[in-house]
PDB file of C-alpha atoms in Angstrom:
ATOM      1  CA  MET M 147     -13.902   9.661 -13.384  1.00 75.00           C
ATOM      2  CA  GLU M 148     -11.773  11.323 -10.689  1.00 78.00           C
ATOM      3  CA  THR M 149      -8.619  13.244 -11.600  1.00 88.00           C
ATOM      4  CA  ILE M 150      -5.727  13.017  -9.166  1.00 93.00           C
ATOM      5  CA  LYS M 151      -2.784  15.380  -9.146  1.00 95.00           C
ATOM      6  CA  ILE M 152       0.536  13.545  -8.873  1.00 97.00           C
ATOM      7  CA  LYS M 153       4.050  14.861  -8.426  1.00 97.00           C
ATOM      8  CA  TYR M 154       6.930  12.582  -9.325  1.00 98.00           C
ATOM      9  CA  LEU M 155       9.826  13.099  -6.926  1.00 97.00           C
ATOM     10  CA  SER M 156      12.114  10.868  -8.987  1.00 96.00           C
ATOM     11  CA  ASP M 157      12.728  10.772 -12.718  1.00 96.00           C
ATOM     12  CA  LYS M 158      14.133   7.232 -12.388  1.00 96.00           C
ATOM     13  CA  ILE M 159      10.827   5.428 -11.854  1.00 97.00           C
ATOM     14  CA  GLU M 160       8.177   4.513 -14.394  1.00 96.00           C
ATOM     15  CA  LYS M 161       4.994   6.565 -14.412  1.00 95.00           C
ATOM     16  CA  LEU M 162       2.009   5.055 -12.614  1.00 93.00           C
ATOM     17  CA  ARG M 163      -0.310   2.798 -14.571  1.00 87.00           C
ATOM     18  CA  TYR M 164      -2.739  -0.007 -13.895  1.00 82.00           C
ATOM     19  CA  ILE M 165      -1.168  -3.438 -13.463  1.00 73.00           C
ATOM     20  CA  ASP M 166      -0.861  -4.688 -17.058  1.00 69.00           C
ATOM     21  CA  GLY M 167      -4.590  -4.381 -17.686  1.00 67.00           C
ATOM     22  CA  LYS M 168      -5.264  -7.203 -15.191  1.00 74.00           C
ATOM     23  CA  SER M 169      -6.326  -5.269 -12.120  1.00 81.00           C
ATOM     24  CA  ASP M 170      -7.530  -1.958 -10.770  1.00 86.00           C
ATOM     25  CA  TRP M 171      -4.555  -1.868  -8.396  1.00 92.00           C
ATOM     26  CA  ILE M 172      -1.529   0.247  -9.376  1.00 94.00           C
ATOM     27  CA  ASP M 173       2.092  -0.772  -8.734  1.00 95.00           C
ATOM     28  CA  LEU M 174       4.480   1.448  -6.783  1.00 97.00           C
ATOM     29  CA  ARG M 175       8.221   1.328  -7.329  1.00 98.00           C
ATOM     30  CA  ALA M 176      11.310   1.909  -5.241  1.00 98.00           C
ATOM     31  CA  ALA M 177      12.654   5.391  -5.973  1.00 98.00           C
ATOM     32  CA  GLU M 178      16.168   4.617  -4.745  1.00 97.00           C
ATOM     33  CA  ARG M 179      18.446   1.607  -4.353  1.00 98.00           C
ATOM     34  CA  ILE M 180      17.958   0.075  -0.912  1.00 98.00           C
ATOM     35  CA  GLU M 181      20.220  -2.460   0.781  1.00 98.00           C
ATOM     36  CA  LEU M 182      18.820  -4.141   3.866  1.00 98.00           C
ATOM     37  CA  LYS M 183      20.435  -6.656   6.168  1.00 98.00           C
ATOM     38  CA  GLU M 184      18.346  -9.304   7.890  1.00 98.00           C
ATOM     39  CA  GLY M 185      16.475  -7.674  10.776  1.00 98.00           C
ATOM     40  CA  GLU M 186      16.778  -4.094   9.459  1.00 98.00           C
ATOM     41  CA  PHE M 187      13.910  -1.651   9.009  1.00 98.00           C
ATOM     42  CA  LYS M 188      13.772   1.086   6.376  1.00 98.00           C
ATOM     43  CA  LEU M 189      11.222   3.451   4.907  1.00 98.00           C
ATOM     44  CA  ILE M 190      11.509   2.805   1.174  1.00 98.00           C
ATOM     45  CA  PRO M 191      10.777   5.988  -0.816  1.00 98.00           C
ATOM     46  CA  LEU M 192       8.249   5.473  -3.602  1.00 98.00           C
ATOM     47  CA  GLY M 193       9.041   8.665  -5.499  1.00 98.00           C
ATOM     48  CA  ILE M 194       5.543  10.144  -5.627  1.00 98.00           C
ATOM     49  CA  ALA M 195       3.304  12.610  -3.824  1.00 98.00           C
ATOM     50  CA  MET M 196      -0.408  12.937  -4.614  1.00 97.00           C
ATOM     51  CA  GLU M 197      -3.326  15.189  -3.933  1.00 97.00           C
ATOM     52  CA  LEU M 198      -6.189  12.778  -3.350  1.00 95.00           C
ATOM     53  CA  PRO M 199      -9.732  14.096  -3.719  1.00 93.00           C
ATOM     54  CA  LYS M 200     -11.555  15.019  -0.506  1.00 93.00           C
ATOM     55  CA  GLY M 201     -13.174  11.956   1.006  1.00 94.00           C
ATOM     56  CA  TYR M 202     -10.694   9.448  -0.475  1.00 94.00           C
ATOM     57  CA  GLU M 203      -7.730   7.466   0.824  1.00 96.00           C
ATOM     58  CA  ALA M 204      -5.123   5.175  -0.698  1.00 97.00           C
ATOM     59  CA  HIS M 205      -4.473   1.702   0.686  1.00 97.00           C
ATOM     60  CA  ILE M 206      -0.886   0.547   0.112  1.00 97.00           C
ATOM     61  CA  VAL M 207      -0.038  -3.157   0.383  1.00 97.00           C
ATOM     62  CA  PRO M 208       2.843  -5.390  -0.743  1.00 97.00           C
ATOM     63  CA  ARG M 209       2.653  -7.081  -4.124  1.00 94.00           C
ATOM     64  CA  SER M 210       2.082 -10.841  -3.961  1.00 93.00           C
ATOM     65  CA  SER M 211       5.694 -11.428  -5.065  1.00 95.00           C
ATOM     66  CA  THR M 212       7.355  -8.886  -2.749  1.00 97.00           C
ATOM     67  CA  PHE M 213       8.280 -11.333  -0.002  1.00 97.00           C
ATOM     68  CA  LYS M 214       9.434 -14.028  -2.451  1.00 97.00           C
ATOM     69  CA  ASN M 215      11.538 -11.608  -4.503  1.00 98.00           C
ATOM     70  CA  PHE M 216      12.965  -9.364  -1.776  1.00 98.00           C
ATOM     71  CA  GLY M 217      12.446 -11.065   1.597  1.00 98.00           C
ATOM     72  CA  ILE M 218      10.729  -8.010   3.077  1.00 98.00           C
ATOM     73  CA  ILE M 219       7.384  -7.497   4.762  1.00 98.00           C
ATOM     74  CA  GLN M 220       5.480  -4.250   5.101  1.00 97.00           C
ATOM     75  CA  THR M 221       5.526  -3.447   8.804  1.00 97.00           C
ATOM     76  CA  ASN M 222       2.098  -1.821   8.963  1.00 93.00           C
ATOM     77  CA  HIS M 223       0.688  -4.523   6.626  1.00 91.00           C
ATOM     78  CA  CYS M 224      -1.631  -1.989   4.990  1.00 94.00           C
ATOM     79  CA  GLY M 225      -0.584   1.627   4.762  1.00 94.00           C
ATOM     80  CA  ILE M 226      -3.257   4.293   4.577  1.00 95.00           C
ATOM     81  CA  VAL M 227      -2.647   7.683   2.966  1.00 96.00           C
ATOM     82  CA  ASP M 228      -5.537  10.106   3.348  1.00 95.00           C
ATOM     83  CA  GLU M 229      -6.262  13.348   1.522  1.00 95.00           C
ATOM     84  CA  SER M 230      -4.517  15.456   4.205  1.00 95.00           C
ATOM     85  CA  TYR M 231      -1.090  14.086   3.149  1.00 94.00           C
ATOM     86  CA  CYS M 232      -0.997  16.156  -0.025  1.00 94.00           C
ATOM     87  CA  GLY M 233       1.988  18.520  -0.019  1.00 93.00           C
ATOM     88  CA  ASN M 234       4.799  18.828  -2.539  1.00 94.00           C
ATOM     89  CA  ASN M 235       7.160  16.866  -0.298  1.00 94.00           C
ATOM     90  CA  ASP M 236       4.642  14.408   1.204  1.00 97.00           C
ATOM     91  CA  GLN M 237       6.339  11.456  -0.452  1.00 97.00           C
ATOM     92  CA  TRP M 238       4.777   8.032  -0.100  1.00 98.00           C
ATOM     93  CA  PHE M 239       6.929   5.346   1.549  1.00 97.00           C
ATOM     94  CA  MET M 240       6.755   1.618   2.195  1.00 98.00           C
ATOM     95  CA  PRO M 241       7.874   0.729   5.742  1.00 98.00           C
ATOM     96  CA  ALA M 242       9.821  -2.510   5.224  1.00 98.00           C
ATOM     97  CA  TYR M 243      11.404  -5.068   7.524  1.00 98.00           C
ATOM     98  CA  ALA M 244      13.953  -7.472   6.024  1.00 98.00           C
ATOM     99  CA  LEU M 245      13.785 -11.164   6.912  1.00 98.00           C
ATOM    100  CA  ARG M 246      16.968 -11.807   4.923  1.00 98.00           C
ATOM    101  CA  ASP M 247      19.729  -9.702   3.373  1.00 98.00           C
ATOM    102  CA  THR M 248      18.333  -8.084   0.247  1.00 98.00           C
ATOM    103  CA  VAL M 249      18.835  -5.397  -2.366  1.00 98.00           C
ATOM    104  CA  ILE M 250      15.976  -3.477  -3.932  1.00 98.00           C
ATOM    105  CA  GLU M 251      16.911  -1.629  -7.096  1.00 98.00           C
ATOM    106  CA  VAL M 252      15.481   1.645  -8.351  1.00 98.00           C
ATOM    107  CA  ASN M 253      12.231   1.014 -10.226  1.00 98.00           C
ATOM    108  CA  ASP M 254      11.615  -2.425  -8.657  1.00 98.00           C
ATOM    109  CA  ARG M 255       7.894  -2.944  -8.108  1.00 96.00           C
ATOM    110  CA  ILE M 256       7.545  -3.538  -4.378  1.00 97.00           C
ATOM    111  CA  CYS M 257       3.996  -2.571  -3.435  1.00 97.00           C
ATOM    112  CA  GLN M 258       0.679  -1.533  -4.911  1.00 96.00           C
ATOM    113  CA  PHE M 259      -2.189   0.757  -4.080  1.00 96.00           C
ATOM    114  CA  ARG M 260      -5.851   1.323  -4.657  1.00 94.00           C
ATOM    115  CA  ILE M 261      -7.963   4.361  -3.822  1.00 94.00           C
ATOM    116  CA  PHE M 262     -11.128   4.026  -1.735  1.00 93.00           C
ATOM    117  CA  GLU M 263     -13.796   6.403  -0.531  1.00 94.00           C
ATOM    118  CA  HIS M 264     -13.757   6.955   3.220  1.00 94.00           C
ATOM    119  CA  GLN M 265     -16.032   4.676   5.192  1.00 93.00           C
ATOM    120  CA  PRO M 266     -19.429   6.293   5.794  1.00 93.00           C
ATOM    121  CA  ALA M 267     -20.405   7.366   9.310  1.00 94.00           C
ATOM    122  CA  LEU M 268     -21.739   4.352  11.204  1.00 95.00           C
ATOM    123  CA  VAL M 269     -23.950   3.934  14.259  1.00 97.00           C
ATOM    124  CA  PHE M 270     -23.654   0.734  16.305  1.00 96.00           C
ATOM    125  CA  ASP M 271     -26.878  -0.667  17.758  1.00 96.00           C
ATOM    126  CA  GLU M 272     -26.103  -2.852  20.788  1.00 96.00           C
ATOM    127  CA  VAL M 273     -28.431  -5.887  20.922  1.00 94.00           C
ATOM    128  CA  GLU M 274     -28.825  -9.015  23.061  1.00 93.00           C
ATOM    129  CA  SER M 275     -29.007 -11.312  20.031  1.00 90.00           C
ATOM    130  CA  LEU M 276     -28.038 -11.076  16.367  1.00 89.00           C
ATOM    131  CA  ASP M 277     -30.897 -13.402  15.346  1.00 86.00           C
ATOM    132  CA  ASN M 278     -28.666 -15.459  13.046  1.00 81.00           C
ATOM    133  CA  ALA M 279     -27.573 -19.080  13.262  1.00 76.00           C
ATOM    134  CA  ASP M 280     -24.129 -19.584  14.828  1.00 76.00           C
ATOM    135  CA  ARG M 281     -21.536 -21.141  12.541  1.00 69.00           C
ATOM    136  CA  GLY M 282     -20.004 -22.970  15.491  1.00 69.00           C
ATOM    137  CA  GLY M 283     -16.412 -21.952  15.002  1.00 65.00           C
ATOM    138  CA  HIS M 284     -13.824 -19.279  14.408  1.00 68.00           C
ATOM    139  CA  GLY M 285     -13.024 -17.247  11.335  1.00 65.00           C
ATOM    140  CA  SER M 286     -13.982 -18.184   7.811  1.00 62.00           C
ATOM    141  CA  THR M 287     -13.475 -21.934   8.260  1.00 62.00           C
ATOM    142  CA  GLY M 288     -16.128 -22.373  10.936  1.00 57.00           C
ATOM    143  CA  LYS M 289     -13.747 -24.831  12.639  1.00 60.00           C
ATOM    144  CA  LYS M 290     -12.344 -24.617  16.151  1.00 58.00           C
TER     145      LYS M 290
END
């Protein structure tokens, strides 16, 4: 089991924990009250800084209810924090764009994260054929 050093930059948010025993993702909370008008962008402070182990990164994504509850989308869709962002004041943020006027209160759960090992080094072997049957379409549906 890995141990991760965490510094809370706000005493107003709940401590990190797994999502109600249902998932290995961990919720992140707004560390300050944020008011956004439709069309505004804001970096929402999450009130934490971490020292991730070497070779690991955190992937930050919105919760499934974030858009429904707050009318915001995460502008980078998936935020990546690597182990080099590890100082006392390297606070994590959610870059948010409002699609309607909204208010996010301190301690509201707005995004979640999971920690992954870095992708291993890869070598790409260019070939003339992949020797597999074509699915005949686009994406996961196989339909054009």
